[in-house]
XYZ file of C-alpha atoms in Angstrom:
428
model
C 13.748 -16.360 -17.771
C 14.832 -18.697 -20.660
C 12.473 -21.356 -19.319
C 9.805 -18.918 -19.124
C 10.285 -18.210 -22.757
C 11.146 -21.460 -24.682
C 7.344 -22.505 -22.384
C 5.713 -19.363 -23.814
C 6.988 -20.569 -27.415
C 5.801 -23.976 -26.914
C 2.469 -22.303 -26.574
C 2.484 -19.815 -29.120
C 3.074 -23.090 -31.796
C 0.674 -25.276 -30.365
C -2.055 -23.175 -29.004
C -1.664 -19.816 -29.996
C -4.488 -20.722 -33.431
C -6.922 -22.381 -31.296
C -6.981 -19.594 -28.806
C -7.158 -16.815 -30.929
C -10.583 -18.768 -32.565
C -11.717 -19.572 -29.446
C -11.504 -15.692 -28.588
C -13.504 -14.779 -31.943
C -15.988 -17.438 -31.036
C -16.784 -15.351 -28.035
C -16.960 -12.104 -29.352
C -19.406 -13.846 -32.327
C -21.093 -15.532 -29.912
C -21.618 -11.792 -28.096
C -22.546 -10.246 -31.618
C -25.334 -12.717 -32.091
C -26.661 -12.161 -28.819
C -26.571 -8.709 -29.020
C -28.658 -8.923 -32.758
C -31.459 -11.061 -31.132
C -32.190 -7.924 -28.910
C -31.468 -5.379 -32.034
C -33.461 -7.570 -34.672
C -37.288 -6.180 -33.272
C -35.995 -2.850 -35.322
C -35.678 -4.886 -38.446
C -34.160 -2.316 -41.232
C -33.349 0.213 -38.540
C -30.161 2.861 -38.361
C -29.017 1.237 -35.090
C -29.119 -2.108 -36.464
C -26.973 -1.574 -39.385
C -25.314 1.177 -37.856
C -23.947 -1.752 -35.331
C -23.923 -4.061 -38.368
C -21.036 -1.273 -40.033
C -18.972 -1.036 -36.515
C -18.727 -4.443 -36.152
C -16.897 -4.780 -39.772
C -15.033 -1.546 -39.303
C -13.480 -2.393 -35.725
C -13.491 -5.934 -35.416
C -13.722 -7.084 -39.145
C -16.727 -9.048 -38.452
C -19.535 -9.786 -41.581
C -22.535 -10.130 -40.658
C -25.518 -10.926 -42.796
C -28.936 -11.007 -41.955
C -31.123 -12.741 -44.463
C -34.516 -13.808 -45.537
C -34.613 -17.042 -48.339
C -35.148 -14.957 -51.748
C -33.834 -11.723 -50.169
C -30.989 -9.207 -50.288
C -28.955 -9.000 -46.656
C -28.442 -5.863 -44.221
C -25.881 -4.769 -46.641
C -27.853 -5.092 -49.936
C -25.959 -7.891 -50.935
C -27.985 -11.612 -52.621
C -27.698 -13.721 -50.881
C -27.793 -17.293 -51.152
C -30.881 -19.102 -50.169
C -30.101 -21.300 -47.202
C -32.135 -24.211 -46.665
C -34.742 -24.650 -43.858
C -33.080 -27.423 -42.515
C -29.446 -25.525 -42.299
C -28.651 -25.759 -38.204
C -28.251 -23.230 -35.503
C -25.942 -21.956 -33.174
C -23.325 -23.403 -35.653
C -19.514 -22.829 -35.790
C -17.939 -23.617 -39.178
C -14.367 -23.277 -40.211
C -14.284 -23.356 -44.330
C -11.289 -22.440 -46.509
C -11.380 -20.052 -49.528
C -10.426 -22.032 -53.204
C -7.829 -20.107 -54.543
C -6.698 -18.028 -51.953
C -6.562 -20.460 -49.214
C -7.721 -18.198 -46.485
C -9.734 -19.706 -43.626
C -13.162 -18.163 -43.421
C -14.835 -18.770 -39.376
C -18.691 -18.113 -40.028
C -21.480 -18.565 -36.940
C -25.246 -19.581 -37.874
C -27.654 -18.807 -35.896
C -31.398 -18.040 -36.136
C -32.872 -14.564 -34.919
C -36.192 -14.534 -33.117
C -38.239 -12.950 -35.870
C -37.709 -16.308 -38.296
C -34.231 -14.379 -39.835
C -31.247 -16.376 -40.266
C -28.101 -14.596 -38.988
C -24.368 -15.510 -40.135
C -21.469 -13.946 -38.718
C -18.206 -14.362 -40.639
C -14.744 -12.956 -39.988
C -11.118 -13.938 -42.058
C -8.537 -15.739 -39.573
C -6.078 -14.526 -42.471
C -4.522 -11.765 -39.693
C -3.766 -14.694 -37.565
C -1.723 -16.436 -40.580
C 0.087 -13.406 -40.938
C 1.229 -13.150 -38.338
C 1.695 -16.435 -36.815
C 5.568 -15.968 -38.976
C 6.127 -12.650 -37.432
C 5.328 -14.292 -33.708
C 7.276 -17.022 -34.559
C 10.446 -15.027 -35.881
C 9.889 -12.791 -32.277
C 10.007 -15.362 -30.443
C 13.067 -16.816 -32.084
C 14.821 -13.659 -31.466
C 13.295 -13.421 -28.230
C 15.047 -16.761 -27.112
C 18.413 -16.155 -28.615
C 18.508 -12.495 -26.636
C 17.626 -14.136 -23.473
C 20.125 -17.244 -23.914
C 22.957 -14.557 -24.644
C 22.181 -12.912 -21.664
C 21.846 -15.970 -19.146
C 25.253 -17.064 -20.399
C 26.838 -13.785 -19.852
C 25.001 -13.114 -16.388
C 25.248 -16.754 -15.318
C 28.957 -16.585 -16.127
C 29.502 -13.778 -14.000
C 27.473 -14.702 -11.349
C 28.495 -19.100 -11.156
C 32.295 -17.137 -11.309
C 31.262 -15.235 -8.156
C 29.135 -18.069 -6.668
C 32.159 -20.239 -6.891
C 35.030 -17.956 -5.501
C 32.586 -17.121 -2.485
C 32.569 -21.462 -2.003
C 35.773 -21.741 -2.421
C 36.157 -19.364 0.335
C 33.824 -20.478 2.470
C 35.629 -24.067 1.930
C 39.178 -23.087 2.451
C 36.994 -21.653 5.905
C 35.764 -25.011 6.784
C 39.127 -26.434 5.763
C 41.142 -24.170 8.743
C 38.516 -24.675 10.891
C 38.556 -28.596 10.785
C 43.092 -27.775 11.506
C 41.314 -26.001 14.662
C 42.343 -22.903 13.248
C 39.388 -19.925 13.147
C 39.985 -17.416 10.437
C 38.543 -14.040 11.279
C 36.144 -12.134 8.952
C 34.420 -15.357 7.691
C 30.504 -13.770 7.268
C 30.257 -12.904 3.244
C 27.987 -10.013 2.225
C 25.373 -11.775 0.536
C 21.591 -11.645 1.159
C 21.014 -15.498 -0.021
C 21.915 -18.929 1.384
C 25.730 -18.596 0.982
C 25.593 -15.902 3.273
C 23.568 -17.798 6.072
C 25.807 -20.540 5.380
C 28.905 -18.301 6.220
C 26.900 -16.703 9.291
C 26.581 -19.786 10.287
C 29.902 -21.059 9.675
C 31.009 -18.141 11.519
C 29.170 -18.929 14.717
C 29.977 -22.275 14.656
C 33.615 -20.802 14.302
C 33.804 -18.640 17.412
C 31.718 -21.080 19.115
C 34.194 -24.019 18.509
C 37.012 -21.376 19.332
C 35.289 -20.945 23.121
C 34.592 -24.547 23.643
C 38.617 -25.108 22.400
C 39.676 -22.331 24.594
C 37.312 -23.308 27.802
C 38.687 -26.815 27.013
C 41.971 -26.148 27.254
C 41.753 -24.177 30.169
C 39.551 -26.964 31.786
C 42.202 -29.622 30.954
C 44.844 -27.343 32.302
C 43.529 -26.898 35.556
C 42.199 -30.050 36.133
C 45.972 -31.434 35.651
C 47.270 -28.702 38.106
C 44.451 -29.524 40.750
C 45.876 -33.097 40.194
C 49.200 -33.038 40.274
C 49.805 -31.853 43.526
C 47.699 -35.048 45.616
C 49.701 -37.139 43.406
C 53.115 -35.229 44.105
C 52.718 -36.209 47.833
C 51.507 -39.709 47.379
C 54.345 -40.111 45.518
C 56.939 -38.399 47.820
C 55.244 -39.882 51.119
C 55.243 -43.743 49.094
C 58.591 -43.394 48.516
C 59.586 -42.082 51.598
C 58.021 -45.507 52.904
C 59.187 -47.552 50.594
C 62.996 -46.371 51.051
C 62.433 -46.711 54.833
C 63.277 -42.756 55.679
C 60.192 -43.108 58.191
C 60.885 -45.383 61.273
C 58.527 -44.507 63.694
C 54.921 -45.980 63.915
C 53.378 -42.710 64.826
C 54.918 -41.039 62.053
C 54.263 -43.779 59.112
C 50.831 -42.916 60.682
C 50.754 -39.622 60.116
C 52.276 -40.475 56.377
C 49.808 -42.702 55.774
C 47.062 -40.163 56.905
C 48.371 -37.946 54.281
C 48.001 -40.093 51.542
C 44.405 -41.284 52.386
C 43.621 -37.721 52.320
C 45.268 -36.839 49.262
C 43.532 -40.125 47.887
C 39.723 -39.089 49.057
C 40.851 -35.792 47.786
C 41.724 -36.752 43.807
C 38.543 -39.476 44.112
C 36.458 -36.367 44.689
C 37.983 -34.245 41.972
C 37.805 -37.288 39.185
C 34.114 -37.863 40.490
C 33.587 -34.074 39.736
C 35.001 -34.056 36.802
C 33.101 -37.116 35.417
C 29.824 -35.376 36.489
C 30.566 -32.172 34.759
C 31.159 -34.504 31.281
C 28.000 -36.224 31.916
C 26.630 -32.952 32.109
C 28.302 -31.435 29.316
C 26.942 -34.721 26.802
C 24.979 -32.783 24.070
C 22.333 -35.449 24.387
C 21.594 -35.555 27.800
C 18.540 -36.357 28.751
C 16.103 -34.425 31.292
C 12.868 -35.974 33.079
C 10.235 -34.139 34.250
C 8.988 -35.617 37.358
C 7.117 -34.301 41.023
C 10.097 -33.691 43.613
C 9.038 -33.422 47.373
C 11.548 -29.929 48.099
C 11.240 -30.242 51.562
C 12.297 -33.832 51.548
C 15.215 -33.606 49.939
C 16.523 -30.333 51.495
C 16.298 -32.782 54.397
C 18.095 -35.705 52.928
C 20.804 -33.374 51.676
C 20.975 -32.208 55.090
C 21.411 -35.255 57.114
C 24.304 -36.587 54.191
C 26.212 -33.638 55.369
C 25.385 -33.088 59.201
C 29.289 -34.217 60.212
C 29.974 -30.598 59.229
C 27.263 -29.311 61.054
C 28.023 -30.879 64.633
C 32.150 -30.418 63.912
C 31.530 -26.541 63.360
C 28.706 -26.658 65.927
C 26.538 -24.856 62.450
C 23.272 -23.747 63.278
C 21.066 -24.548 60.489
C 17.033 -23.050 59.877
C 15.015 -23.825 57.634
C 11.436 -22.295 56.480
C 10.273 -24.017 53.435
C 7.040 -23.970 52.771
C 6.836 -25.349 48.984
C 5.905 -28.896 48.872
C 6.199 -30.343 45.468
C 8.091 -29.126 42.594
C 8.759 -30.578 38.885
C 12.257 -31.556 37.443
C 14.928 -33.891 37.330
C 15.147 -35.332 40.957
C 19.110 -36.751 40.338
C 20.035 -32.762 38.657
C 18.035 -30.682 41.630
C 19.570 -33.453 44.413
C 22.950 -32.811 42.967
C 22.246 -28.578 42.963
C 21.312 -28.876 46.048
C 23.940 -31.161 47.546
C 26.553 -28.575 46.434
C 24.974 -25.644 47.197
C 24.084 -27.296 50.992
C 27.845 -28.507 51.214
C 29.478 -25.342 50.422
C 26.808 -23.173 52.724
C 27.819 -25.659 55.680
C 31.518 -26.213 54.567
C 32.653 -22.231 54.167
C 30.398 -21.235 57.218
C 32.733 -20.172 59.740
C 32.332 -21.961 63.450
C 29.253 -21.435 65.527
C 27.821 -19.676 61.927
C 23.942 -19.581 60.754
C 22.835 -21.077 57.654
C 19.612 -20.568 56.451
C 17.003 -22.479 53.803
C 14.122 -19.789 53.261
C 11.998 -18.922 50.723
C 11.353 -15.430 49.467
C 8.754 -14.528 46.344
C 9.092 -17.881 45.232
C 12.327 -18.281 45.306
C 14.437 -20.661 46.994
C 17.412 -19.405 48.974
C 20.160 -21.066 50.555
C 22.278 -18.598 52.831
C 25.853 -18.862 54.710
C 28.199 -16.005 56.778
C 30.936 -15.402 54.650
C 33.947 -12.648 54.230
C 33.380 -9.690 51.821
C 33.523 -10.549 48.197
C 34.038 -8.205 45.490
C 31.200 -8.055 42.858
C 33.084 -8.732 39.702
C 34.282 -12.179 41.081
C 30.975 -13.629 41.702
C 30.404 -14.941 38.319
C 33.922 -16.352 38.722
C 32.889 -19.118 40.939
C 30.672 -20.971 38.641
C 34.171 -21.355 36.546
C 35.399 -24.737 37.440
C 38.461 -24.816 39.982
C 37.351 -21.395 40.894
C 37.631 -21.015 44.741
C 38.579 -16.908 45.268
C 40.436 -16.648 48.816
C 39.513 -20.230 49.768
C 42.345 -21.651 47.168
C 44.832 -19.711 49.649
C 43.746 -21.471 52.751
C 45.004 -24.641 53.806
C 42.160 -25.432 56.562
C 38.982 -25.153 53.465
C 39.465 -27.887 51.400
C 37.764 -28.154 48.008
C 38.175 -29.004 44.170
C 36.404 -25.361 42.924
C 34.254 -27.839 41.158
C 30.621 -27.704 43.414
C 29.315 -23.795 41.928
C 30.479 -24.985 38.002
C 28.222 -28.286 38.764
C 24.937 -26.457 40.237
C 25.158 -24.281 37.313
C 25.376 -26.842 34.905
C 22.612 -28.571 36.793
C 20.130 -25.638 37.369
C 20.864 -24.582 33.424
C 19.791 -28.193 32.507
C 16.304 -27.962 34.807
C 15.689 -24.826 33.093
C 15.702 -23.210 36.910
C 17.111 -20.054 37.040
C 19.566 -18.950 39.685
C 22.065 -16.311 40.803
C 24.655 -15.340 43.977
C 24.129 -12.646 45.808
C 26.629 -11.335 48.577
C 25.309 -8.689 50.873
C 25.558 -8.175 54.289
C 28.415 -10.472 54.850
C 26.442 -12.993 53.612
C 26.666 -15.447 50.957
C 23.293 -16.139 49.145
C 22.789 -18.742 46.067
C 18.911 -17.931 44.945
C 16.827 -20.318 43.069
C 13.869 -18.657 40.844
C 11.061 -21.667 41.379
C 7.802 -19.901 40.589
C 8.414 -21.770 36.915
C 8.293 -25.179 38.588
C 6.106 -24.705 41.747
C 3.577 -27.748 41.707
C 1.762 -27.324 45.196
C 2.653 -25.408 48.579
C-alpha cells in the first residue's frame, strides 16, 4: 500500500500538469469540432447558447471572430492576421498575475477564426492542496504498515520459530504432535508439509525398527546352532562319523538358510532405494512362467505337485528382472506350501493373472499380514515349511514398482495371489 502511494505521488509531481492539459486539449479539441458543425447558424441561440454552457460548466472562452469585428460575446476583438495558423495549441502566461492562459486556434468552415481559451489557474491551486494530501496520505499509510507489519512480522516470526523448534525435534527423531498451524498462506503448507513428512518419517522409523528387529531374530537362531554344532566339533563332544555328518548337515542348512535371508534382505533395500530405476520393456509371460517353473521343479517331483497352466497372454510390458522376481516368489511359495500330491494352477481370468495353491483356512484379517516381511502365519510354527517370511513383502514391493496391481484371495481352501494385467497387456 505504501508503494502504491509514494508511486502515485511520484506521478502526481511529475505528470499530474501535463495530464490535466492534455485532458483540456481534448475537450477543446471536442469544442472546436463541435462549432464547425454549429457555425452554418452563424449568430444563432444554439450557437451562443452552447458558447454560454461551455464557460459556465467547463470554464471554457470561446471567441468567434471576424478581422474588424466584435466576437459571439460582443466583445473587440483583436484583429488576427491572415497568416495566424490553425489547429494551434498555445500555452501563454498572464503579466502581472502570472496565470497560465491554454488558448486553441482554429479556423471554422465559413472563413471565421475560432479561439478557445480556458485558465489552468484551478490546476495551480490546487497542485499545493494535492501535494499536502498526498503528504498526509503517505505518513497515514507508513503509520499503519509499521503498526500492522509489527504485529503481523511478531506473529510471522513466533509461528517460524515454531515451526523450527519442529524441524529441530524432528531432526533428534523425535515427532511432536499438533505441528499443522492455522494459516491459509505458505507457512501453513510449510507446516502441512512438515507434518506429513513428520508422521511419514515416524512410520518409516517405526517399520524400520521393526524390520531391523526381526531380521536380527530370524538371524540369530541359524547362527545359534552353527555356533553350538562348531563348537561341539571343535571340542570333540561328537565322535562318530555318522553323527559329525549329521552336524555338519545342520550347519550347511542353517548356512543356505541365513544366505537366503541376507539375499532377501539385500533385495528388499534395492527395492526400497528412492531412486530406483524401472524399464519398460516387451516380456514374453508365457516364457517366463515357464522358466520360473523349471528353476523350481525339485519341489514339484519331491511333493509329486501337479502343476496346470492356461495362459493365453503372450507379451506384456515392464521390468523383466521385477516381474521374474514376482513371479519367482509367488511360483515358489504356490509349489513350496502346496501340500503333497496338491494342484497348482497358472490361469488367467478377465485379464488377470492368477497363480493358485491348496492351502489351510486363513482368517481374512491376516491376509494383508503376509506382505509384512518375516510374516509367515501358521507356517512360522512348523518345523517341516521352511522360509524367511520375506517372498510376499518382495512381490509386493516388486508389483508396486511395475505399477501392476495385485491382491490374495483365500476361498475355497485355496490360496490365490491375482495379478490385474489388462494395464500392461501388449498382445494375446
Amino acid at each position: 500500500m505504501l508503494i502504491t502511494i509514494t508511486v502515485s505521488t511520484i506521478f502526481n509531481v511529475f505528470f499530474l500538469d501535463k495530464f490535466y492539459i492534455h485532458r483540456k486539449e481534448q475537450i477543446m479539441l471536442k469544442i472546436a469540432d463541435n462549432l464547425k458543425k454549429l457555425s452554418k447558424f452563424e449568430n444563432s441561440e444554439e450557437l451562443k447558447t452552447y458558447i454560454y454552457q461551455m464557460k459556465e460548466l467547463e470554464g471554457i472562452e470561446i471567441s468567434i471572430v471576424k478581422p474588424g469585428h466584435m466576437d459571439m460575446g460582443g466583445r473587440p476583438i483583436v484583429t488576427m492576421g491572415s497568416n495566424s495558423p490553425d489547429k494551434k495549441f498555445k500555452l501563454t502566461t498572464l503579466k502581472g498575475i502570472g496565470a497560465l492562459i491554454l488558448s486553441y486556434h482554429d479556423r471554422l468552415p465559413n472563413g471565421n477564426r475560432v479561439v478557445i481559451s480556458t485558465s489552468l489557474s484551478v490546476m495551480e491551486a490546487h497542485k499545493h492542496e494535492i501535494n499536502l494530501f498526498n503528504i498526509l496520505t503517505i505518513f497515514i499509510a507508513l503509520v499503519f504498515s509499521l503498526i500492522s507489519g509489527a504485529f503481523f512480522s511478531k506473529r510471522i516470526t513466533e509461528d517460524i520459530k515454531l515451526l523450527s523448534k519442529n524441524a529441530d525435534e524432528i531432526s533428534k527423531l523425535k515427532f511432536p504432535e499438533n505441528i499443522e498451524i492455522d494459516r491459509n498462506d505458505e507457512i501453513g503448507d510449510l507446516s502441512k508439509s512438515l507434518a506429513k513428512m513428520s508422521n511419514e518419517l515416524k512410520l518409516s522409523i517405526g517399520s524400520l525398527k521393526s524390520f531391523v528387529s526381526n531380521a536380527s531374530h530370524e538371524l540369530k537362531t541359524p547362527i545359534s546352532v552353527l555356533c553350538t554344532h562348531a563348537h561341539a566339533l571343535v571340542v570333540g563332544q561328537v565322535k562318530s562319523e555318522a553323527e559329525k555328518k549329521k552336524y555338519y548337515e545342520i550347519m550347511l542348512k542353517r548356512g543356505l538358510e541365513m544366505k537366503d535371508i541376507t539375499q532377501n534382505l539385500l533385495t528388499i533395500s534395492k527395492l526400497d532405494t528412492p531412486n530406483y530405476q524401472t524399464k519398460k520393456e516387451k516380456i514374453h509371460l508365457k516364457s517366463l512362467i515357464d522358466e520360473s517353473l523349471e528353476k523350481y521343479d525339485f519341489l514339484e517331483f519331491e511333493k509329486d505337485i501337479n502343476v496346470a497352466v492356461n495362459i493365453e497372454t503372450d507379451e506384456i510390458i515392464g521390468d523383466p528382472k521385477l516381474l521374474k522376481l514376482a513371479i519367482d516368489n509367488i511360483i515358489h511359495n504356490a509349489l513350496k506350501y502346496s501340500p503333497h500330491s496338491g494342484l497348482v494352477k497358472l490361469y488367467e481370468e478377465k485379464g488377470c493373472l492368477c497363480i493358485e495353491n491348496q492351502s489351510e483356512e486363513i482368517p481374512h484379517e491376516n491376509l494383508e499380514n503376509f506382505f509384512q516381511p518375516f510374516y509367515r502365519g501358521k507356517n512360522a510354527e512348523d518345523s517341516e515349511v521352511e522360509g524367511t517370511g520375506l517372498g510376499l513383502s518382495i512381490v509386493k514391493k516388486s508389483l508396486d514398482l511395475s505399477g501392476i496391481p495385485f491382491k490374495i484371495i483365500w476361498k475355497d481352501k485355496r490360496f490365490i495371489v491375482n495379478l490385474d494385467l489388462k494395464e500392461v497387456i501388449i498382445s494375446y
